[in-house]
Structure formats: C-alpha cells, structure tokens
mmCIF file of C-alpha atoms in Angstrom:
data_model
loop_
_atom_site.group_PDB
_atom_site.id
_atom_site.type_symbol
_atom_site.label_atom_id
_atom_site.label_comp_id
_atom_site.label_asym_id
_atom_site.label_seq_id
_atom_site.Cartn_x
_atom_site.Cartn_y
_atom_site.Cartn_z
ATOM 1 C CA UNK A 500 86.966 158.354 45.578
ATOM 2 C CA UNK A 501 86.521 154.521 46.041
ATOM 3 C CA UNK A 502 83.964 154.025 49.218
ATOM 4 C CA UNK A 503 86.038 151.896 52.229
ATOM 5 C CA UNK A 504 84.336 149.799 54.158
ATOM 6 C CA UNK A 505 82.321 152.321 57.374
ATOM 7 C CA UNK A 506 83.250 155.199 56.091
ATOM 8 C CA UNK A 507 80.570 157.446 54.008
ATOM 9 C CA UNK A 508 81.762 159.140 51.282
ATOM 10 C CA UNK A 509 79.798 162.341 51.894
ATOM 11 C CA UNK A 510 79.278 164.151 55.345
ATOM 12 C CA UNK A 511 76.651 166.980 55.760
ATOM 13 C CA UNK A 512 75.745 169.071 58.575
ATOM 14 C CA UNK A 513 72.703 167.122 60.718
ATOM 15 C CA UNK A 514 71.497 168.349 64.298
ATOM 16 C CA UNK A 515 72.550 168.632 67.404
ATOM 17 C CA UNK A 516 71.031 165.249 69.086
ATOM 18 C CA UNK A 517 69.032 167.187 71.335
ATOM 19 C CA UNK A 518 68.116 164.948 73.973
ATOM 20 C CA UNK A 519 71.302 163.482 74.467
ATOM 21 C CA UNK A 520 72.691 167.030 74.791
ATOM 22 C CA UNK A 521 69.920 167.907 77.214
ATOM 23 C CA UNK A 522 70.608 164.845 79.555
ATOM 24 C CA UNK A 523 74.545 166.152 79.770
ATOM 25 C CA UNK A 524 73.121 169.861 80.381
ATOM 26 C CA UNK A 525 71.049 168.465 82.904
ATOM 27 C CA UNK A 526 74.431 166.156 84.392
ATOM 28 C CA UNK A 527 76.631 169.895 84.334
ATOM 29 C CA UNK A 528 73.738 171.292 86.169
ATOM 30 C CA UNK A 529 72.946 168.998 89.034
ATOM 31 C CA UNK A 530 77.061 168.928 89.878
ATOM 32 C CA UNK A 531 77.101 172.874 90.336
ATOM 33 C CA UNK A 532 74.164 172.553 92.356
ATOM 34 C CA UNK A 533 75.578 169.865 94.390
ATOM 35 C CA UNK A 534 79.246 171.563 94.726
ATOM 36 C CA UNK A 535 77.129 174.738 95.975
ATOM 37 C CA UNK A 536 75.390 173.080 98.708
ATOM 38 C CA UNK A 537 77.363 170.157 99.977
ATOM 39 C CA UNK A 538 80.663 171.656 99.242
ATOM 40 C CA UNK A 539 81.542 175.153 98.871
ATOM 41 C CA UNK A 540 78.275 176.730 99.528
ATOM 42 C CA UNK A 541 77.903 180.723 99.267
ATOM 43 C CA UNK A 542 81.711 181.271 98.196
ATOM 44 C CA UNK A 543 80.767 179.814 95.003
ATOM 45 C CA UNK A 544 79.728 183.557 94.212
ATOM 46 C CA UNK A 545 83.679 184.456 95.139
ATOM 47 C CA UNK A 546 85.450 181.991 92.978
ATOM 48 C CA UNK A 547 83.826 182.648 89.988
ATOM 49 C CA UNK A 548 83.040 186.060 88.127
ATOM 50 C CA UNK A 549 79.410 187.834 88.835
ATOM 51 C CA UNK A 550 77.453 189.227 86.383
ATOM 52 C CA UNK A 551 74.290 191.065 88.257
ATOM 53 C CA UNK A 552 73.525 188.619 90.864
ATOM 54 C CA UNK A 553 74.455 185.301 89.231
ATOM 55 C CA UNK A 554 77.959 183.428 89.598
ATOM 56 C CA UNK A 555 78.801 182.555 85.668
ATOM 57 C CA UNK A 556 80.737 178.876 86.001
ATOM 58 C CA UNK A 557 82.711 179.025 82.204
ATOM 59 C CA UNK A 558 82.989 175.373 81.800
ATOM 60 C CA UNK A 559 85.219 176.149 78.291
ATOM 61 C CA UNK A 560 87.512 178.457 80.296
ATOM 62 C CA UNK A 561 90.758 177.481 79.003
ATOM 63 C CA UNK A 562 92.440 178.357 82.238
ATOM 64 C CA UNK A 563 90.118 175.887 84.493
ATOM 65 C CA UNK A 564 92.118 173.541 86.325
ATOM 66 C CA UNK A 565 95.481 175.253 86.052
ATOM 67 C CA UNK A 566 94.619 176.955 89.526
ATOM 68 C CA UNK A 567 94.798 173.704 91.685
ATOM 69 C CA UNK A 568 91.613 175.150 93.593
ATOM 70 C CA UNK A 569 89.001 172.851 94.323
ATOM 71 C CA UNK A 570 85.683 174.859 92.061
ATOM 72 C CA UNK A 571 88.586 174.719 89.137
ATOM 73 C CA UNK A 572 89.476 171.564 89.236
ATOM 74 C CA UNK A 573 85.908 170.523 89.441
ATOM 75 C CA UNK A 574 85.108 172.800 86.344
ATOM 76 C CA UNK A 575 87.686 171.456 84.279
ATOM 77 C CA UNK A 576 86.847 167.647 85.176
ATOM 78 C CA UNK A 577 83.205 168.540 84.367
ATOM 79 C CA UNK A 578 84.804 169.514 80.811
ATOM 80 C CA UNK A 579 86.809 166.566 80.341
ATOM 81 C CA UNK A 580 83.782 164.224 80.629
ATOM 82 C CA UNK A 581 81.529 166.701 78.690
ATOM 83 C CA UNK A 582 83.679 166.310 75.987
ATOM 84 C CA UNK A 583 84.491 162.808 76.067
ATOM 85 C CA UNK A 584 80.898 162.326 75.567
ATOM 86 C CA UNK A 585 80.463 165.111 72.407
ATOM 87 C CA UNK A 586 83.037 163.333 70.784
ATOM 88 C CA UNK A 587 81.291 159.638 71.380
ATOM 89 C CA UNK A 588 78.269 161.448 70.036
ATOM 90 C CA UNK A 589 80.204 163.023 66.743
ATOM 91 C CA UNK A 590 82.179 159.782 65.866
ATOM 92 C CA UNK A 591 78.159 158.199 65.445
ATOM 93 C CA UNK A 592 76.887 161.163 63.695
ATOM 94 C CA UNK A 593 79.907 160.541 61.598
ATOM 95 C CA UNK A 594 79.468 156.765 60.955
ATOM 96 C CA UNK A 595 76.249 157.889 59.110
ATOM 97 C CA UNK A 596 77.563 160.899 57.086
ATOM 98 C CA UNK A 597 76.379 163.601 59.584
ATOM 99 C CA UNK A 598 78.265 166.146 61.465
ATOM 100 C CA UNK A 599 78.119 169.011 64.345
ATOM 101 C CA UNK A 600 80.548 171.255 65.446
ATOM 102 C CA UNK A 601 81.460 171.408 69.561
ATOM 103 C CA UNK A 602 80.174 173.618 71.279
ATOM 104 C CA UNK A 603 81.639 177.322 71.487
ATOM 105 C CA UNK A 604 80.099 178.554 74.485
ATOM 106 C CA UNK A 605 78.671 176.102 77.560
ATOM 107 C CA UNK A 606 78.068 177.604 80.419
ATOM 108 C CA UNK A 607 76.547 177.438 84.230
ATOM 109 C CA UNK A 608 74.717 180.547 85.255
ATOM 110 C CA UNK A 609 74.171 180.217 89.299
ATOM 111 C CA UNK A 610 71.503 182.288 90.625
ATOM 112 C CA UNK A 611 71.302 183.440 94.538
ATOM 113 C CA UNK A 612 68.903 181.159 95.143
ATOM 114 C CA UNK A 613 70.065 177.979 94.059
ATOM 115 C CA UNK A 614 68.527 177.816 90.243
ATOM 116 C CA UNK A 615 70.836 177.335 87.802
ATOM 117 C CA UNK A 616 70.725 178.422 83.864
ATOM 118 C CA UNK A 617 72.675 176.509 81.824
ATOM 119 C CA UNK A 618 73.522 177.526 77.892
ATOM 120 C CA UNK A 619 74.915 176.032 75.245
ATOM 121 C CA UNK A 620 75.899 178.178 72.158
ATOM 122 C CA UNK A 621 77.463 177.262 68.985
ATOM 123 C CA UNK A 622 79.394 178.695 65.872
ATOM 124 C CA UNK A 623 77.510 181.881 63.890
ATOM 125 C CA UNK A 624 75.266 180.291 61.619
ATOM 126 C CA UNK A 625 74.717 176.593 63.274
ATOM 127 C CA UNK A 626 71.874 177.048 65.139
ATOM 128 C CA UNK A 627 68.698 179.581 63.621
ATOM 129 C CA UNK A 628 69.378 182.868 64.360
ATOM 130 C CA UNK A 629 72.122 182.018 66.697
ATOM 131 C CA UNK A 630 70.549 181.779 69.665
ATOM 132 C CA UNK A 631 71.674 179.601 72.844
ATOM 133 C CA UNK A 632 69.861 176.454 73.694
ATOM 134 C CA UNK A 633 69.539 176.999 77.332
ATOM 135 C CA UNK A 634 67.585 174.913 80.412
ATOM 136 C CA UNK A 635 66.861 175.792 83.481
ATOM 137 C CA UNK A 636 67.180 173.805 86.862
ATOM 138 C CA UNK A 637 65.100 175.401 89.298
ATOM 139 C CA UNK A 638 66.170 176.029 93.575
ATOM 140 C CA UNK A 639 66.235 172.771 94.862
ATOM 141 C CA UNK A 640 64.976 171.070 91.866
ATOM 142 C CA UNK A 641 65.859 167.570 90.117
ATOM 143 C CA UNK A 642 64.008 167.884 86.980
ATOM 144 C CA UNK A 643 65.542 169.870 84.051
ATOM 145 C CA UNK A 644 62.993 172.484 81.900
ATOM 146 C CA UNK A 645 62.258 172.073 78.252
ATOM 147 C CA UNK A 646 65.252 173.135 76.216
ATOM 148 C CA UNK A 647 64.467 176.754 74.662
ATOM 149 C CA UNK A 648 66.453 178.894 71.847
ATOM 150 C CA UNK A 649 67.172 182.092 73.779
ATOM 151 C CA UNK A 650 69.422 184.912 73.798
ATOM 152 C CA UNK A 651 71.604 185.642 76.620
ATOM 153 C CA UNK A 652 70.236 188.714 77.931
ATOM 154 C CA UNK A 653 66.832 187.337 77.879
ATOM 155 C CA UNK A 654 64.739 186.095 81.045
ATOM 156 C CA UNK A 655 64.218 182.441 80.984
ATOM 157 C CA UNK A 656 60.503 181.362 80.676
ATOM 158 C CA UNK A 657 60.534 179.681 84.385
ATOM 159 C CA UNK A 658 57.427 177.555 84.290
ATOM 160 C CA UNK A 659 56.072 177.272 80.989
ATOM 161 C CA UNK A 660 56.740 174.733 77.872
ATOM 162 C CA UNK A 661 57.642 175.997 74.765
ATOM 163 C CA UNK A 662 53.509 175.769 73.519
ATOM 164 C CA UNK A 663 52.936 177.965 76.598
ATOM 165 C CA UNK A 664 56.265 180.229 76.022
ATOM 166 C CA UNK A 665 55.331 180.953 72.245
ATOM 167 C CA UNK A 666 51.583 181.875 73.128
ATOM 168 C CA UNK A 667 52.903 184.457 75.613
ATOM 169 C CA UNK A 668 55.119 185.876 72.961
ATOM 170 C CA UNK A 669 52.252 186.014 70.607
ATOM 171 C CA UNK A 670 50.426 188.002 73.231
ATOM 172 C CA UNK A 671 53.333 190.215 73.448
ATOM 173 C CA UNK A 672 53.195 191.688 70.237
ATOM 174 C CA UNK A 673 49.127 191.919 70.241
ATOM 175 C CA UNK A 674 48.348 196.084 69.429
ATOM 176 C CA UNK A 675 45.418 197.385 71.169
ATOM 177 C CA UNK A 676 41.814 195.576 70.045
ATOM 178 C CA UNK A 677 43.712 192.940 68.677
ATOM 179 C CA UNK A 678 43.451 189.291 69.695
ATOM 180 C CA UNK A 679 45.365 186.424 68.648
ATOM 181 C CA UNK A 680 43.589 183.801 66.929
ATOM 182 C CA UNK A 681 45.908 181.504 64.994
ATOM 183 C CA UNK A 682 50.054 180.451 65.874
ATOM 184 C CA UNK A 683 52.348 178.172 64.038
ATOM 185 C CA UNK A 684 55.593 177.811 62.547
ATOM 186 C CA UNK A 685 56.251 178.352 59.075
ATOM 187 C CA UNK A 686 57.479 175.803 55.912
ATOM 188 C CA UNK A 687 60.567 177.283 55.019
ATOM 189 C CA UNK A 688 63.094 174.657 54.188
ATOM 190 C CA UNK A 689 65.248 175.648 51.086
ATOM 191 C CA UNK A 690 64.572 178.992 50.956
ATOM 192 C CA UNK A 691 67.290 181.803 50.861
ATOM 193 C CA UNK A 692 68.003 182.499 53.926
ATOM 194 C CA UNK A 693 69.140 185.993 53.033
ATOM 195 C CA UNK A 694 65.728 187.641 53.578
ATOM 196 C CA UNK A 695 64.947 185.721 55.950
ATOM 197 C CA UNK A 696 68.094 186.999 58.092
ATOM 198 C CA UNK A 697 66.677 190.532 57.706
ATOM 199 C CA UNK A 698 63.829 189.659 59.416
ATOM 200 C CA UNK A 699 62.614 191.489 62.906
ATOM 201 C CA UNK A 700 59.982 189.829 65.811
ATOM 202 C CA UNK A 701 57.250 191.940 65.906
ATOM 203 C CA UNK A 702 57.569 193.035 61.499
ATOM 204 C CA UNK A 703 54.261 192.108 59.345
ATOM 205 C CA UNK A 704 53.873 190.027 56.755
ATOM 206 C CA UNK A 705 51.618 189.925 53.468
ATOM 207 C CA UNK A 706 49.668 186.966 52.374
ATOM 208 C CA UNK A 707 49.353 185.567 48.952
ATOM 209 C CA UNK A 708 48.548 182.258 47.116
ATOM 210 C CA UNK A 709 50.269 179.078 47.593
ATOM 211 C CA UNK A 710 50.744 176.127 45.302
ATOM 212 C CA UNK A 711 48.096 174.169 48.010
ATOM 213 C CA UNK A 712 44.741 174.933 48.542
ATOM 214 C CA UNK A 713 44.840 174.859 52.227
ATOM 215 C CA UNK A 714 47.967 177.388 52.652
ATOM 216 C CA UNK A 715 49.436 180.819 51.943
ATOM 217 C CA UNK A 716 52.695 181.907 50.935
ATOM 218 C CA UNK A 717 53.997 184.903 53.791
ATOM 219 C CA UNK A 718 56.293 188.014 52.141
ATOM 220 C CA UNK A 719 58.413 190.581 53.991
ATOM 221 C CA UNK A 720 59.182 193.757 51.496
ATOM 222 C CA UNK A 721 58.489 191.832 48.644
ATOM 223 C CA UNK A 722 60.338 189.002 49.590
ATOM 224 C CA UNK A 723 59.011 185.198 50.137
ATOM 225 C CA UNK A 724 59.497 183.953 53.552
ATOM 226 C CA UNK A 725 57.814 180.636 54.190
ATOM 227 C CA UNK A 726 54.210 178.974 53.924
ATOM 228 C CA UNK A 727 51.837 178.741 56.475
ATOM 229 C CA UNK A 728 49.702 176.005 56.648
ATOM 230 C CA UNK A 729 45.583 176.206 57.551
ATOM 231 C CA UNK A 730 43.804 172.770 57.302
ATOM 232 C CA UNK A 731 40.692 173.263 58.162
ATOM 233 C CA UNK A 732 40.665 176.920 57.888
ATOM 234 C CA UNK A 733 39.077 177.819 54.529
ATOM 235 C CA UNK A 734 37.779 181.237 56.105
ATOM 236 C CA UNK A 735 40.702 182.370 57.766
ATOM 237 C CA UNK A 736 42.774 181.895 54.447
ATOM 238 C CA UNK A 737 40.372 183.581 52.478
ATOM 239 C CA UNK A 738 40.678 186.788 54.653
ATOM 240 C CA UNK A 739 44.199 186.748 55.004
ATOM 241 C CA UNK A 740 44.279 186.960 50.936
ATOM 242 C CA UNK A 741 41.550 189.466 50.877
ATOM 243 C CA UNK A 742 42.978 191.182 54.091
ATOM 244 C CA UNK A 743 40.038 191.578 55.704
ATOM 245 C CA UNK A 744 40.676 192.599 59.208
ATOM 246 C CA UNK A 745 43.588 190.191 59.818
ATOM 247 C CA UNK A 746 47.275 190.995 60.295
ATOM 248 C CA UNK A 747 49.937 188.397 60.543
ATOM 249 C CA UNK A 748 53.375 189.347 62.322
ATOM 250 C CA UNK A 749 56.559 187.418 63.519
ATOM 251 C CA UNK A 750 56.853 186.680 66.846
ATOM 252 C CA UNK A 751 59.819 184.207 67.305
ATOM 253 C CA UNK A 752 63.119 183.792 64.842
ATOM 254 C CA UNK A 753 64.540 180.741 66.042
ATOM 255 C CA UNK A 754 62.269 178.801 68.130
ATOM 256 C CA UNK A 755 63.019 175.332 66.879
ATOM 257 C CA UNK A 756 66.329 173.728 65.478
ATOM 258 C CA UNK A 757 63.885 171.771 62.781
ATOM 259 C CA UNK A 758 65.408 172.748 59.252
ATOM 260 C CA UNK A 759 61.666 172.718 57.894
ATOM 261 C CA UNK A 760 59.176 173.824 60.249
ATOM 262 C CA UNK A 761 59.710 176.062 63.322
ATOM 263 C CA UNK A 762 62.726 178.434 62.464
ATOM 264 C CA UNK A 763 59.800 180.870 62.204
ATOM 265 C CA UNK A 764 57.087 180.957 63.938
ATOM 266 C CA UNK A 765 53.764 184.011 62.614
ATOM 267 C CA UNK A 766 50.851 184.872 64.864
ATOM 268 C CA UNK A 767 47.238 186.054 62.838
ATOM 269 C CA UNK A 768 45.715 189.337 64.856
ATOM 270 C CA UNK A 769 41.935 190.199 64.512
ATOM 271 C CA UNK A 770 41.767 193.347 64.842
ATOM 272 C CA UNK A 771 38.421 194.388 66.915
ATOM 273 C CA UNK A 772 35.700 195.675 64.361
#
C-alpha cells in the first residue's frame, strides 16, 4: 500500500493516555459531586439505581437523556463531552500509528457521604487482567487519588499511593513467621501470556537462573513467568536459587498498565528461623 501523506501505514494497540484520562475522571467526578450538593442533593440516591449504599450514575447508559429529567439529562451531557474528548484523544493516537478502544464501562459510584468512586473498564483483554482503572474523590474533596487497577467488588485503598497499596497487599499474603523483605514488579514483556493468565495472587513461584547476573527467572508449574531483577542483592539471589529460607509469591496481577514491568508484581518471604 503506497504511504499518503499523515496517515501511517501500520496501527498497533498503545495505552490508554493515562493522565489525560485521569483529568476527565476527575472532570465526571467533581460534576456528580456538585449536582449532589448544589442541585439535587439526597434524591440523587432515588434517581439512580442502589447497589448497597452507593447510588451507581451509568454514564454509558444508552437510555440517559431520553427521560427529559434533570440527573438524565445531566448524565447524558456529561457523555457527550466525555466522548468528544476520547475521540480528540484517538484521532492523535492515530496520527502516530497507535490505537485504544472506548471505553466499555465508565461509571460514577456515589457513596452516602459524599465520596465518589469512579471506574473506567475496557474490552476483555485491553487492560492486564481486566481490571477497572478506578479513582476516588473523597467527601468534600477537590483532589482526585492515584489511579489504581481494581476489581469492582473490591474496597478502594482510601489514603494510600499505589507504593503504599502494594506493600499492604504484600503484607496480606505474609504466613505466620514470615516477613516481607523484597517487592517489585516483574520483566515480562513478550512472554506468552497463556500461563501467565492461569496465574492466582497469593500462588508461589520457583527461582532459577537468568541470562543476567543480577536477576532470576520466576516459574509457576513449570512454566516461565517473568524476571525479577536484584541489583545490589547478590545474597538474596543466591538464596532464592539455593532456596534457603525464602519463598516468593504473587501478590498483585495487574497493578500497572506498563507492557514490560508491573503487570506482575512478586513479594520474597523470610520465613523466621
């Protein structure tokens, strides 16, 4: 195919441009939190469906705006300009032979108190392990949280960054006279993806050599899953290969969108003794 003038002759899949998405999440946010306390105040929870205690605003709802209610009408403007500004954000992806896919799922979850979770989600296989990016903007608040990979039915890590959020899961999955003493994501860019799909939090790895000195290559059931990097760690390498008291586990699928480092991320255990 002869190449035209602007237009790239191959396109590719490239990431979501995460702070520009975060700075419309944040936009989507502040508006339900304004339309709750300036103009429709505790019958929010009435117009739109409950789920526990929160009011779930469905900004893709197809049906938005057809009711000529004020909350709908409101929902389905707040659509319009999302959209107007994904597709601004595509066309330049496009222009340099990237592309993402809309969003399949964005959504405003209101909670009694004024904080409000929003989520993004995208089509199966997009985003690691297909987990939502989701933010929270807490009661009162004007400053949106770090953007986190969660799933829906789990609690949003009010008050910590992700550095904080992904040494709390490593503590989670600490057995008894264990301690944690090494996190990080693994190297696993061009890898099959197959295994790695199989993959459960909280499942063990083995160690072996890697092709550098300073890493080791991680296996689940025979299986390689990524390399883990230790600069400056000679001795903890050398009793992960010999297994000398040390267990490595997985603690997070999906904690970054990075297509190299961070998909996975392993914590190394002591164990006491």
């Amino acid at each position: 195919m002869p190449e035209q003038h602007g237009v790239p002759l191959f396109v590719e899949a490239g990431p979501v441009p995460v702070k520009h998405l975060r700075h419309l999440m944040h936009r989507l946010a502040v508006r339900v939190v304004g339309h709750l306390e300036l103009d429709i105040g505790p019958r929010l929870f009435e117009v739109f469906p409950c789920f526990g205690r929160e009011a779930w605003v469905d900004f893709l709802d197809p049906h938005a705006g057809r009711i000529r209610a004020g909350s709908q009408m409101l929902v389905a403007a707040l659509r319009d300009w999302f959209l107007v500004r994904w597709r601004e954000m595509q066309k330049v992806a496009l222009a340099s032979g990237h592309y993402f896919p809309p969003p399949r799922l964005l959504r405003a979850r209101v909670a009694p108190n004024g904080g409000v979770r929003i989520e993004v989600g995208f089509a199966r296989g997009f985003v690691p392990f297909d987990r939502l990016l989701t933010a929270w903007l807490p009661p009162s608040g004007t400053r949106l949280s770090d953007l986190f990979l969660l799933d829906a039915n789990e609690p949003f890590p009010v008050g910590l960054n992700r550095r904080a959020f992904i040494q709390r899961c490593a503590g989670q999955f600490a057995q008894t006279h264990e301690r944690v003493v090494h996190v990080d994501g693994l190297w696993s860019r061009d890898l099959d993806m197959a295994p790695i799909r199989r993959l459960h939090e909280g499942e063990v790895l083995t160690a072996a050599e890697a092709s550098y000195d300073h890493s080791v290559t991680l296996y689940a059931n025979g299986q390689r899953i990524g390399t883990l990097s230790l600069p400056g760690m000679a001795d903890l390498r050398l009793r992960l290969l010999r297994q000398q008291g040390l267990v490595v586990r997985v603690i997070r699928l999906g904690f970054l969108l990075r297509l190299d480092q961070g998909r996975i991320v392993v914590a190394v255990y002591e164990r006491d003794g």
